[in-house]
Structure formats: structure tokens, C-alpha cells
Amino acid sequence: MGTNNTIERMTVTVTQEMAHTMRSAMREGGYASSSEIIREALRDWQHKRKLKQSELDALRADIAVGDQDIAEDRVNSFNAETILQRGQEKLNVRSRS
């Protein structure tokens, strides 16, 4: 959570299924409180958001390279199928990482 240790109390509403799952995890000893579960979930969510942002940044960089190639007349032909195939291959590689 960074260096800021200020705590703010919030009320969170969850489905009955989520509440049951949280209570089960606490009964099993995996967590001391529902707050601990929520904090872990939020850390995971933040991590996932950072990964998505990194993927978007990489995509934007790839697009910038393509735009530069077009601007400098390094693109001689356009084949949408080939472009889509290469894009899918790159996406597959990134998804496995």
C-alpha cells in the first residue's frame, strides 16, 4: 500500500456468494478478517491494472512505429490479413507472459 499508513474505513457491499466465500476463507484460517481479504483483492486488482496499462503502452509504441514507417514511406503494400495475423501472434505471445 505504499508508505502512507493512513487508514480509511469504507463500507463494501458484496453478493451473498462472495460473503460466503470470504467467511469460509476466514473459518479455514486463510485470513484473519474480511478487511484482510479486501486489501489482498485490491492489491491484485492494482497489479492487474498496471499490467493492462503496460500492454496498452506497448500497443501504442507499436502503433507509433507503424505510423513512423508510413510517414517515412517504408510501407510499400497493405495486406489486412497479414497485419491481423501478426497482431494476433503478438497478442498471443504477450498473453502467455
XYZ file of N, CA, C and O in Angstrom:
388
model
N 0.815 -1.196 0.000
C 0.000 0.000 0.000
C 0.855 1.255 0.000
O 0.355 2.325 0.240
N 2.138 1.149 -0.211
C 2.973 2.337 -0.257
C 3.402 2.748 1.134
O 3.300 2.000 2.098
N 3.881 3.979 1.243
C 4.386 4.457 2.516
C 3.331 5.164 3.342
O 3.558 5.469 4.493
N 2.170 5.415 2.792
C 1.105 6.094 3.505
C 0.336 5.072 4.324
O -0.345 4.227 3.795
N 0.439 5.155 5.655
C -0.227 4.190 6.527
C -1.553 4.696 7.059
O -2.095 4.136 7.993
N -2.082 5.765 6.514
C -3.367 6.280 6.936
C -4.437 5.271 6.539
O -4.468 4.781 5.425
N -5.309 4.979 7.477
C -6.373 4.011 7.217
C -7.692 4.752 7.092
O -7.992 5.642 7.879
N -8.470 4.367 6.103
C -9.785 4.950 5.903
C -10.805 3.821 5.939
O -10.659 2.819 5.245
N -11.818 3.978 6.740
C -12.871 2.968 6.846
C -13.868 3.168 5.704
O -14.296 4.278 5.433
N -14.215 2.059 5.048
C -15.180 2.094 3.953
C -16.161 0.947 4.143
O -15.821 -0.067 4.738
N -17.322 1.104 3.601
C -18.314 0.033 3.581
C -18.341 -0.543 2.177
O -18.427 0.200 1.204
N -18.266 -1.857 2.093
C -18.261 -2.533 0.800
C -19.436 -3.501 0.760
O -19.656 -4.262 1.706
N -20.180 -3.475 -0.311
C -21.303 -4.384 -0.490
C -20.902 -5.478 -1.462
O -20.367 -5.193 -2.532
N -21.125 -6.731 -1.067
C -20.776 -7.867 -1.911
C -21.999 -8.783 -2.033
O -22.937 -8.690 -1.242
N -21.951 -9.669 -3.010
C -23.035 -10.631 -3.172
C -22.999 -11.639 -2.022
O -21.972 -11.789 -1.345
N -24.087 -12.364 -1.842
C -24.130 -13.394 -0.802
C -23.073 -14.460 -1.055
O -22.439 -14.952 -0.111
N -22.884 -14.808 -2.305
C -21.877 -15.819 -2.643
C -20.480 -15.348 -2.251
O -19.690 -16.106 -1.680
N -20.161 -14.079 -2.543
C -18.858 -13.537 -2.165
C -18.705 -13.514 -0.647
O -17.642 -13.867 -0.115
N -19.753 -13.109 0.048
C -19.704 -13.061 1.516
C -19.469 -14.463 2.073
O -18.659 -14.649 3.001
N -20.147 -15.447 1.515
C -19.973 -16.833 1.961
C -18.531 -17.285 1.728
O -17.915 -17.916 2.592
N -18.007 -16.974 0.558
C -16.629 -17.348 0.225
C -15.645 -16.694 1.188
O -14.695 -17.337 1.654
N -15.887 -15.435 1.510
C -14.997 -14.723 2.437
C -15.071 -15.340 3.838
O -14.037 -15.569 4.484
N -16.290 -15.630 4.308
C -16.430 -16.234 5.638
C -15.758 -17.608 5.682
O -15.106 -17.960 6.665
N -15.888 -18.371 4.607
C -15.240 -19.685 4.539
C -13.724 -19.551 4.628
O -13.065 -20.311 5.344
N -13.177 -18.585 3.904
C -11.720 -18.371 3.929
C -11.257 -17.986 5.338
O -10.195 -18.431 5.787
N -12.054 -17.197 6.037
C -11.696 -16.809 7.412
C -11.801 -18.016 8.348
O -10.923 -18.231 9.191
N -12.854 -18.815 8.202
C -13.019 -20.010 9.050
C -11.873 -20.990 8.847
O -11.415 -21.628 9.793
N -11.422 -21.100 7.610
C -10.328 -22.025 7.292
C -8.975 -21.503 7.754
O -7.974 -22.205 7.668
N -8.946 -20.275 8.224
C -7.705 -19.709 8.753
C -6.836 -19.009 7.739
O -5.722 -18.590 8.062
N -7.312 -18.871 6.518
C -6.516 -18.211 5.488
C -6.416 -16.705 5.695
O -5.450 -16.078 5.260
N -7.411 -16.151 6.370
C -7.460 -14.705 6.599
C -8.008 -14.446 7.991
O -8.868 -15.181 8.478
N -7.529 -13.368 8.601
C -7.988 -13.002 9.935
C -9.281 -12.189 9.899
O -10.046 -12.203 10.847
N -9.512 -11.505 8.787
C -10.692 -10.634 8.714
C -11.106 -10.420 7.262
O -10.327 -10.664 6.337
N -12.329 -9.922 7.096
C -12.793 -9.594 5.750
C -11.977 -8.430 5.182
O -11.736 -8.367 3.976
N -11.522 -7.533 6.036
C -10.695 -6.414 5.573
C -9.398 -6.910 4.948
O -8.935 -6.375 3.938
N -8.831 -7.949 5.542
C -7.598 -8.520 5.003
C -7.847 -9.087 3.600
O -7.030 -8.919 2.692
N -8.984 -9.719 3.402
C -9.338 -10.274 2.090
C -9.505 -9.146 1.075
O -8.979 -9.223 -0.039
N -10.212 -8.108 1.455
C -10.445 -6.977 0.556
C -9.124 -6.295 0.197
O -8.888 -5.942 -0.961
N -8.236 -6.117 1.180
C -6.935 -5.490 0.885
C -6.141 -6.318 -0.126
O -5.555 -5.780 -1.060
N -6.152 -7.658 0.054
C -5.442 -8.508 -0.898
C -6.076 -8.412 -2.290
O -5.379 -8.330 -3.296
N -7.403 -8.412 -2.329
C -8.101 -8.299 -3.616
C -7.756 -6.982 -4.303
O -7.550 -6.943 -5.524
N -7.681 -5.905 -3.535
C -7.349 -4.602 -4.116
C -5.905 -4.567 -4.616
O -5.628 -3.979 -5.665
N -4.994 -5.198 -3.883
C -3.599 -5.265 -4.369
C -3.535 -6.030 -5.686
O -2.850 -5.619 -6.623
N -4.277 -7.149 -5.765
C -4.313 -7.925 -7.012
C -4.910 -7.095 -8.144
O -4.430 -7.124 -9.279
N -5.971 -6.364 -7.854
C -6.631 -5.508 -8.841
C -5.679 -4.418 -9.337
O -5.588 -4.160 -10.540
N -4.940 -3.799 -8.400
C -3.979 -2.766 -8.800
C -2.908 -3.361 -9.709
O -2.523 -2.748 -10.713
N -2.430 -4.549 -9.357
C -1.409 -5.214 -10.175
C -1.951 -5.490 -11.577
O -1.274 -5.243 -12.582
N -3.177 -5.973 -11.658
C -3.801 -6.262 -12.946
C -3.955 -4.996 -13.781
O -3.706 -5.004 -14.990
N -4.340 -3.904 -13.147
C -4.470 -2.629 -13.869
C -3.129 -2.174 -14.424
O -3.041 -1.675 -15.545
N -2.055 -2.339 -13.635
C -0.720 -1.952 -14.106
C -0.311 -2.792 -15.314
O 0.281 -2.279 -16.263
N -0.619 -4.091 -15.264
C -0.295 -4.959 -16.403
C -1.059 -4.528 -17.651
O -0.486 -4.472 -18.748
N -2.343 -4.210 -17.491
C -3.138 -3.752 -18.634
C -2.561 -2.461 -19.198
O -2.484 -2.286 -20.411
N -2.147 -1.546 -18.314
C -1.576 -0.288 -18.766
C -0.275 -0.544 -19.524
O -0.019 0.086 -20.554
N 0.528 -1.475 -19.034
C 1.776 -1.824 -19.730
C 1.482 -2.375 -21.117
O 2.183 -2.051 -22.086
N 0.448 -3.215 -21.213
C 0.074 -3.761 -22.517
C -0.403 -2.658 -23.458
O -0.064 -2.657 -24.642
N -1.184 -1.716 -22.926
C -1.635 -0.584 -23.753
C -0.458 0.274 -24.198
O -0.397 0.709 -25.352
N 0.481 0.509 -23.299
C 1.664 1.303 -23.647
C 2.463 0.622 -24.755
O 2.937 1.279 -25.690
N 2.607 -0.714 -24.661
C 3.336 -1.458 -25.692
C 2.597 -1.379 -27.028
O 3.227 -1.205 -28.079
N 1.287 -1.480 -26.985
C 0.491 -1.372 -28.218
C 0.635 0.018 -28.835
O 0.823 0.148 -30.045
N 0.583 1.041 -27.994
C 0.748 2.411 -28.500
C 2.132 2.602 -29.113
O 2.278 3.281 -30.132
N 3.156 1.987 -28.500
C 4.509 2.083 -29.052
C 4.579 1.388 -30.411
O 5.198 1.911 -31.350
N 3.932 0.236 -30.528
C 3.896 -0.476 -31.818
C 3.191 0.367 -32.879
O 3.633 0.428 -34.028
N 2.108 1.000 -32.497
C 1.373 1.856 -33.440
C 2.231 3.042 -33.856
O 2.256 3.417 -35.034
N 2.966 3.614 -32.906
C 3.845 4.749 -33.223
C 4.918 4.339 -34.225
O 5.244 5.095 -35.151
N 5.459 3.132 -34.069
C 6.459 2.629 -35.013
C 5.824 2.498 -36.397
O 6.409 2.908 -37.404
N 4.613 1.958 -36.447
C 3.914 1.819 -37.724
C 3.633 3.170 -38.360
O 3.817 3.350 -39.575
N 3.191 4.128 -37.544
C 2.936 5.473 -38.062
C 4.216 6.095 -38.619
O 4.201 6.746 -39.662
N 5.335 5.870 -37.913
C 6.622 6.405 -38.370
C 7.034 5.752 -39.682
O 7.527 6.426 -40.594
N 6.818 4.440 -39.777
C 7.131 3.742 -41.032
C 6.319 4.314 -42.194
O 6.849 4.510 -43.290
N 5.055 4.582 -41.952
C 4.207 5.161 -43.000
C 4.707 6.555 -43.361
O 4.854 6.891 -44.541
N 4.993 7.364 -42.334
C 5.449 8.744 -42.568
C 6.757 8.780 -43.358
O 6.969 9.682 -44.167
N 7.629 7.789 -43.127
C 8.920 7.759 -43.811
C 8.884 6.858 -45.046
O 9.926 6.465 -45.567
N 7.677 6.534 -45.499
C 7.462 5.789 -46.740
C 8.163 4.430 -46.757
O 8.713 4.010 -47.768
N 8.155 3.755 -45.612
C 8.756 2.417 -45.532
C 7.704 1.320 -45.702
O 8.011 0.147 -45.553
N 6.471 1.710 -45.998
C 5.400 0.740 -46.189
C 5.039 0.748 -47.666
O 4.609 1.751 -48.210
N 5.243 -0.391 -48.310
C 5.006 -0.473 -49.747
C 3.658 -1.080 -50.095
O 3.098 -0.800 -51.130
N 3.164 -1.962 -49.249
C 1.886 -2.597 -49.550
C 1.096 -2.762 -48.256
O 1.636 -2.725 -47.161
N -0.184 -2.973 -48.441
C -1.080 -3.114 -47.299
C -1.869 -4.392 -47.469
O -2.599 -4.557 -48.442
N -1.704 -5.315 -46.524
C -2.450 -6.562 -46.546
C -3.077 -6.740 -45.167
O -2.397 -7.098 -44.208
N -4.365 -6.482 -45.069
C -5.058 -6.514 -43.779
C -4.955 -7.880 -43.116
O -4.789 -7.978 -41.907
N -5.058 -8.953 -43.882
C -4.985 -10.306 -43.309
C -3.632 -10.541 -42.632
O -3.567 -11.080 -41.538
N -2.556 -10.141 -43.299
C -1.220 -10.308 -42.737
C -1.060 -9.477 -41.467
O -0.514 -9.947 -40.466
N -1.556 -8.270 -41.502
C -1.465 -7.397 -40.331
C -2.247 -7.984 -39.159
O -1.756 -8.027 -38.022
N -3.457 -8.460 -39.419
C -4.261 -9.065 -38.357
C -3.590 -10.315 -37.800
O -3.574 -10.539 -36.582
N -3.012 -11.129 -38.669
C -2.328 -12.348 -38.226
C -1.131 -12.004 -37.341
O -0.944 -12.598 -36.288
N -0.316 -11.048 -37.761
C 0.848 -10.645 -36.954
C 0.412 -10.060 -35.621
O 1.026 -10.315 -34.588
N -0.646 -9.264 -35.639
C -1.162 -8.690 -34.403
C -1.640 -9.760 -33.449
O -1.372 -9.706 -32.243
N -2.339 -10.752 -33.967
C -2.828 -11.853 -33.129
C -1.660 -12.640 -32.551
O -1.687 -13.042 -31.386
N -0.623 -12.878 -33.360
C 0.559 -13.591 -32.877
C 1.228 -12.827 -31.739
O 1.608 -13.408 -30.720
N 1.374 -11.511 -31.873
C 1.964 -10.692 -30.807
C 1.104 -10.726 -29.557
O 1.613 -10.822 -28.435
N -0.203 -10.658 -29.730
C -1.109 -10.713 -28.596
C -0.995 -12.041 -27.872
O -0.955 -12.091 -26.641
N -0.909 -13.130 -28.637
C -0.759 -14.449 -28.033
C 0.516 -14.562 -27.223
O 0.528 -15.134 -26.142
N 1.613 -14.019 -27.756
C 2.889 -14.051 -27.045
C 2.783 -13.250 -25.748
O 3.213 -13.697 -24.687
N 2.186 -12.074 -25.796
C 2.043 -11.236 -24.595
C 1.119 -11.874 -23.577
O 1.330 -11.735 -22.378
N 0.106 -12.565 -24.028
C -0.856 -13.199 -23.115
C -0.206 -14.331 -22.343
O -0.591 -14.613 -21.224
N 0.771 -14.989 -22.930
C 1.459 -16.096 -22.263
C 2.482 -15.617 -21.263
O 2.902 -16.363 -20.413
N 2.890 -14.355 -21.365
C 3.941 -13.819 -20.481
C 3.425 -13.520 -19.105
O 2.345 -13.263 -18.827
